[in-house]
Coordinates of C-alpha atoms in Angstrom, one line a residue:
M1 CA 31.8 -15.2 7.3
S2 CA 31.7 -12.2 9.5
L3 CA 29.1 -9.5 9.5
V4 CA 29.4 -7.1 6.6
T5 CA 28.2 -3.5 5.8
T6 CA 25.8 -2.9 3.1
K7 CA 28.1 -0.7 0.7
E8 CA 29.3 -3.5 -1.2
M9 CA 26.0 -5.4 -1.2
F10 CA 24.3 -2.2 -2.7
E11 CA 26.9 -1.8 -5.3
K12 CA 26.5 -5.3 -6.6
A13 CA 22.7 -5.0 -6.5
Y14 CA 22.4 -1.6 -8.4
K15 CA 24.7 -3.2 -11.2
G16 CA 22.6 -6.5 -11.1
K17 CA 19.3 -4.9 -11.0
Y18 CA 18.0 -6.6 -8.0
A19 CA 17.2 -5.5 -4.3
I20 CA 18.5 -6.8 -0.9
G21 CA 15.8 -7.7 1.5
A22 CA 16.1 -6.1 5.0
F23 CA 13.7 -8.3 6.9
N24 CA 12.7 -7.0 10.5
V25 CA 12.8 -9.6 13.1
D26 CA 11.3 -9.7 16.7
N27 CA 13.0 -12.8 18.1
M28 CA 15.7 -15.4 17.5
D29 CA 13.2 -17.9 15.7
I30 CA 12.3 -15.4 13.0
M31 CA 16.0 -14.5 13.0
K32 CA 16.8 -18.1 12.2
A33 CA 13.9 -18.5 9.8
V34 CA 15.0 -15.7 7.7
L35 CA 18.6 -16.7 7.5
N36 CA 17.8 -20.3 6.8
A37 CA 15.7 -19.0 3.7
C38 CA 18.3 -16.8 2.5
E39 CA 21.2 -19.5 2.7
K40 CA 19.0 -22.0 1.1
K41 CA 18.6 -19.4 -1.8
Q42 CA 22.0 -18.0 -1.5
S43 CA 21.1 -14.6 -1.3
P44 CA 22.6 -11.8 0.9
V45 CA 20.6 -10.3 3.7
I46 CA 20.0 -7.5 6.0
I47 CA 18.8 -8.6 9.6
A48 CA 16.8 -5.2 10.6
I49 CA 16.3 -4.5 14.3
S50 CA 13.8 -1.9 15.4
S51 CA 14.1 -0.1 18.8
G52 CA 11.5 -2.2 19.9
A53 CA 13.0 -5.5 18.9
L54 CA 16.5 -4.3 20.3
K55 CA 14.7 -3.9 23.9
F56 CA 12.8 -7.0 23.5
I57 CA 15.6 -9.4 22.5
G58 CA 18.2 -7.6 24.4
E59 CA 20.9 -5.4 23.2
E60 CA 23.6 -7.5 24.6
Y61 CA 22.4 -10.6 22.7
I62 CA 21.8 -9.2 19.5
K63 CA 25.3 -9.0 17.8
E64 CA 26.5 -12.4 19.8
L65 CA 23.6 -14.2 18.2
L66 CA 24.4 -13.1 14.6
V67 CA 28.1 -13.4 14.8
S68 CA 27.3 -16.9 16.1
S69 CA 25.0 -17.5 13.2
T70 CA 27.8 -16.1 10.6
K71 CA 29.8 -19.6 11.5
K72 CA 27.1 -21.4 10.1
Y73 CA 26.0 -19.5 7.0
S74 CA 27.9 -18.8 4.0
I75 CA 26.0 -15.7 2.8
P76 CA 26.8 -12.1 3.5
I77 CA 24.8 -11.1 6.5
A78 CA 24.3 -7.2 7.6
L79 CA 22.8 -6.1 11.1
H80 CA 21.0 -3.0 10.5
L81 CA 19.3 -0.7 12.9
D82 CA 15.9 0.3 11.5
H83 CA 14.2 3.7 12.2
G84 CA 16.6 4.8 14.7
K85 CA 14.7 8.0 16.1
S86 CA 17.6 9.6 17.9
V87 CA 21.4 10.3 17.4
E88 CA 22.2 8.6 20.6
L89 CA 20.3 5.3 19.7
C90 CA 22.2 5.2 16.4
K91 CA 25.7 5.9 18.1
K92 CA 24.9 3.2 20.8
C93 CA 24.0 0.5 18.0
V94 CA 27.3 1.5 16.0
D95 CA 29.3 0.7 19.6
L96 CA 27.2 -2.6 19.9
G97 CA 28.5 -3.9 16.6
F98 CA 25.7 -3.0 14.2
T99 CA 27.1 -2.7 10.6
S100 CA 24.5 -0.4 9.3
V101 CA 22.1 2.3 11.2
M102 CA 19.4 4.2 10.0
I103 CA 18.9 7.6 11.4
D104 CA 15.2 8.6 10.7
A105 CA 14.9 12.3 11.3
S106 CA 12.1 12.7 8.8
A107 CA 9.6 13.9 11.3
Y108 CA 11.7 17.2 11.6
D109 CA 12.0 19.9 9.3
F110 CA 14.6 19.6 6.3
E111 CA 17.7 21.4 8.2
T112 CA 17.1 19.6 11.3
N113 CA 17.2 16.3 9.5
I114 CA 20.4 17.2 7.9
K115 CA 22.1 18.1 11.1
M116 CA 21.2 15.0 12.9
T117 CA 21.8 12.8 9.8
K118 CA 25.3 14.3 9.3
E119 CA 26.4 13.8 13.2
V120 CA 25.5 10.0 12.9
V121 CA 27.3 9.8 9.5
E122 CA 30.5 11.4 11.0
Y123 CA 30.4 9.0 13.9
A124 CA 29.5 6.0 12.2
H125 CA 31.9 6.4 9.2
A126 CA 34.9 6.9 11.7
R127 CA 34.0 3.4 13.0
G128 CA 33.4 1.7 9.6
V129 CA 29.7 1.7 9.9
V130 CA 27.4 2.6 7.0
V131 CA 24.3 5.3 7.4
E132 CA 20.8 5.3 6.0
S133 CA 18.6 8.3 6.2
E134 CA 14.8 9.0 5.2
L135 CA 13.4 12.0 3.2
G136 CA 9.6 12.2 2.6
A137 CA 6.5 11.4 4.3
I138 CA 6.4 7.6 4.2
A139 CA 4.2 6.9 7.2
G140 CA 1.6 9.3 6.2
I141 CA 0.5 7.7 2.9
E142 CA -2.8 6.6 4.3
D143 CA -3.9 10.1 5.0
E144 CA -5.8 12.4 2.6
V145 CA -3.2 15.0 1.8
V146 CA -4.2 17.9 -0.7
V147 CA -1.2 19.5 -2.2
D148 CA -0.2 22.0 -4.8
D149 CA 2.4 20.3 -6.8
K150 CA 3.2 16.8 -8.0
Y151 CA 5.6 15.9 -5.5
G152 CA 3.3 16.6 -2.3
C153 CA 4.5 14.6 0.8
F154 CA 6.4 12.4 -1.6
T155 CA 10.4 12.7 -1.7
H156 CA 11.5 15.8 -3.9
P157 CA 14.5 14.9 -6.1
D158 CA 16.0 18.3 -6.0
E159 CA 15.8 17.9 -1.8
A160 CA 17.2 14.2 -2.2
V161 CA 20.3 15.6 -4.0
E162 CA 21.0 18.2 -1.7
F163 CA 20.3 16.0 1.2
V164 CA 22.8 13.4 0.1
K165 CA 25.6 15.6 -0.8
R166 CA 25.3 17.6 2.6
T167 CA 24.8 14.7 4.9
G168 CA 27.3 12.1 3.2
I169 CA 24.8 9.2 3.8
D170 CA 25.5 6.0 2.1
S171 CA 21.6 5.1 1.2
L172 CA 18.4 7.2 1.3
A173 CA 14.9 6.0 2.1
I174 CA 12.5 7.8 -0.2
A175 CA 8.7 8.2 -0.1
I176 CA 7.1 7.1 -3.4
G177 CA 3.9 5.4 -2.2
T178 CA 4.7 2.9 0.3
A179 CA 3.3 3.0 3.7
H180 CA 4.1 1.2 7.1
G181 CA 1.6 -1.4 8.6
A182 CA -0.7 -3.9 7.4
Y183 CA -3.5 -1.3 6.5
K184 CA -1.7 1.0 4.0
F185 CA -4.7 1.8 1.9
K186 CA -8.2 2.8 2.5
P187 CA -10.9 0.5 1.1
G188 CA -11.4 1.5 -2.8
Q189 CA -7.6 3.0 -2.7
K190 CA -5.4 1.5 -5.6
P191 CA -1.7 0.9 -4.5
Q192 CA 0.6 2.8 -6.8
L193 CA 4.2 3.5 -6.7
R194 CA 5.5 6.8 -8.2
F195 CA 8.0 5.5 -10.6
D196 CA 8.0 8.8 -12.1
I197 CA 9.5 10.2 -9.0
L198 CA 11.7 7.3 -8.5
E199 CA 13.2 7.7 -12.1
E200 CA 13.8 11.4 -11.4
I201 CA 15.8 10.5 -8.3
E202 CA 17.5 8.0 -10.0
E203 CA 18.7 10.2 -12.9
K204 CA 19.7 13.0 -10.5
L205 CA 21.9 10.6 -8.2
P206 CA 23.2 8.0 -10.7
G207 CA 24.7 4.8 -8.9
F208 CA 23.4 5.8 -5.4
P209 CA 21.4 3.0 -3.7
L210 CA 17.7 4.0 -2.6
V211 CA 15.6 2.3 -0.2
L212 CA 11.8 1.5 0.2
H213 CA 10.1 1.1 3.8
G214 CA 6.7 0.0 4.3
A215 CA 6.9 -2.6 1.5
S216 CA 4.9 -5.5 3.0
S217 CA 2.4 -6.9 0.4
V218 CA 0.3 -8.8 2.8
P219 CA -0.3 -11.9 0.9
H220 CA -3.7 -13.1 1.1
K221 CA -3.0 -16.7 1.7
D222 CA -1.2 -15.8 5.1
L223 CA -4.0 -13.5 6.1
E224 CA -6.4 -16.3 5.3
R225 CA -4.4 -18.8 7.4
L226 CA -4.1 -16.4 10.6
N227 CA -7.9 -15.7 10.5
A228 CA -8.9 -19.3 9.8
Y229 CA -7.2 -20.4 13.0
G230 CA -8.7 -17.7 15.5
G231 CA -7.3 -14.5 14.0
N232 CA -9.4 -11.5 13.4
M233 CA -7.3 -9.6 11.2
P234 CA -9.4 -7.4 8.8
E235 CA -8.5 -7.7 5.1
A236 CA -5.5 -5.4 4.1
I237 CA -4.1 -4.2 1.0
G238 CA -0.2 -4.3 0.6
I239 CA 2.3 -3.1 -2.2
P240 CA 1.7 -5.5 -5.1
E241 CA 4.8 -7.8 -5.7
A242 CA 5.0 -6.8 -9.3
M243 CA 5.5 -3.1 -8.5
L244 CA 8.4 -4.0 -6.0
Q245 CA 10.0 -6.2 -8.5
E246 CA 10.0 -3.6 -10.9
A247 CA 11.6 -0.9 -8.5
S248 CA 14.1 -3.3 -7.8
K249 CA 15.2 -3.2 -11.3
H250 CA 15.7 0.6 -10.9
A251 CA 17.9 2.3 -8.2
V252 CA 16.3 0.6 -5.3
C253 CA 18.6 -1.7 -3.6
K254 CA 16.9 -2.4 -0.1
I255 CA 13.5 -3.2 0.4
N256 CA 12.1 -3.3 4.1
V257 CA 9.7 -6.1 5.2
G258 CA 8.2 -6.3 8.5
T259 CA 4.4 -6.9 8.4
D260 CA 4.5 -9.8 6.1
I261 CA 6.7 -11.8 8.5
R262 CA 4.7 -11.1 11.4
V263 CA 1.6 -12.2 9.8
A264 CA 3.1 -15.5 8.2
Y265 CA 4.6 -16.2 11.7
V266 CA 1.7 -15.7 13.9
G267 CA -0.7 -17.5 11.3
G268 CA 1.9 -20.5 11.3
L269 CA 1.9 -20.6 15.1
R270 CA -2.2 -20.1 15.3
K271 CA -2.5 -23.2 13.0
A272 CA -0.1 -25.4 15.0
L273 CA -1.9 -24.4 18.3
A274 CA -5.2 -25.2 16.7
E275 CA -4.2 -28.5 15.2
N276 CA -2.3 -29.8 18.3
P277 CA -4.5 -29.0 21.7
E278 CA -3.1 -32.0 23.4
K279 CA 0.6 -31.0 23.0
F280 CA 2.6 -28.8 25.3
D281 CA 6.0 -28.9 23.6
A282 CA 6.8 -25.3 22.5
R283 CA 8.8 -26.7 19.6
T284 CA 5.7 -28.4 18.2
F285 CA 4.3 -24.7 17.5
I286 CA 7.3 -22.7 16.9
T287 CA 8.6 -25.0 14.2
P288 CA 5.9 -24.6 11.7
A289 CA 5.7 -20.9 12.5
M290 CA 9.5 -20.5 11.6
D291 CA 8.5 -22.5 8.3
A292 CA 5.7 -20.2 7.4
V293 CA 8.3 -17.6 7.6
S294 CA 11.0 -19.5 5.7
E295 CA 8.5 -20.0 3.0
L296 CA 7.4 -16.3 2.6
I297 CA 11.2 -15.0 2.5
E298 CA 12.1 -17.6 -0.1
N299 CA 9.3 -16.3 -2.4
K300 CA 10.2 -12.8 -2.0
L301 CA 14.1 -13.7 -2.9
D302 CA 12.9 -15.7 -5.9
N303 CA 10.2 -13.7 -7.4
V304 CA 10.2 -10.0 -5.8
F305 CA 13.6 -8.8 -5.0
M306 CA 15.4 -11.4 -7.5
S307 CA 18.3 -11.7 -5.3
S308 CA 18.4 -15.6 -5.2
G309 CA 21.8 -16.9 -6.4
H310 CA 23.6 -13.5 -5.6
A311 CA 25.5 -14.2 -2.5
N312 CA 28.8 -14.6 -4.0
D313 CA 28.7 -12.0 -6.7

């Protein structure tokens, strides 16, 4: 199977009331672990590459690695640029063979966001590539923000409608209470997604796929393993899996995961290193790390995104 865009994936996910996992990968080992888990569970998957990962892995390798992988796997696979901060980077990834790109101009004012997004859409659509954009302050959810209305730093439904219509994007990342990184909430804060805002946007944009960023749950057992074998990561509170599962039953067709993968991988690696001090074969340590990632992904596909078994819908 060749690389695909997310357009058909999202249409099926929306109707089937499940979400597609967009998994941030930092190296080939993690990419293989993600793909192995998705193949086993027969789930479509989005391989998400950040600008940092693109530089680390090497832009000349990314597409070739995945194209080679598609010969082994039977599931739909999309290659996605995550948080492209410039129009130029998005265009470069389109030219590199990415099937989906995200232009993240959410730090700019509304009109600038629209202008930058529209430019990427025109370039990408002409080349058969789909585009995601972001509206709202996802990254700032940890801060104490005093607001005068119920939307505050979250995505305003009316603005979402205008943004989609004026840009022509294919999916929209919304801010309803998620946050990037492991430390999403301060001690004593209770995670809470704004389902009221999600439902308003869903009602105003019927059939349109929405996206959640910053949706790692930081499973306690993975954090515990990392710290038990030499790590020093403070307790972190993520987004409860039950909330993510509920979101996937609505218009949320794509859920991003990055932190959880890194915690699982490094925890598995630390454990293997500690238990095998006499060994020096890299495979001895990397294989358990990959297994930890695959186990994490399988759980999310089965119990959070509900996408297992939907590869051939």
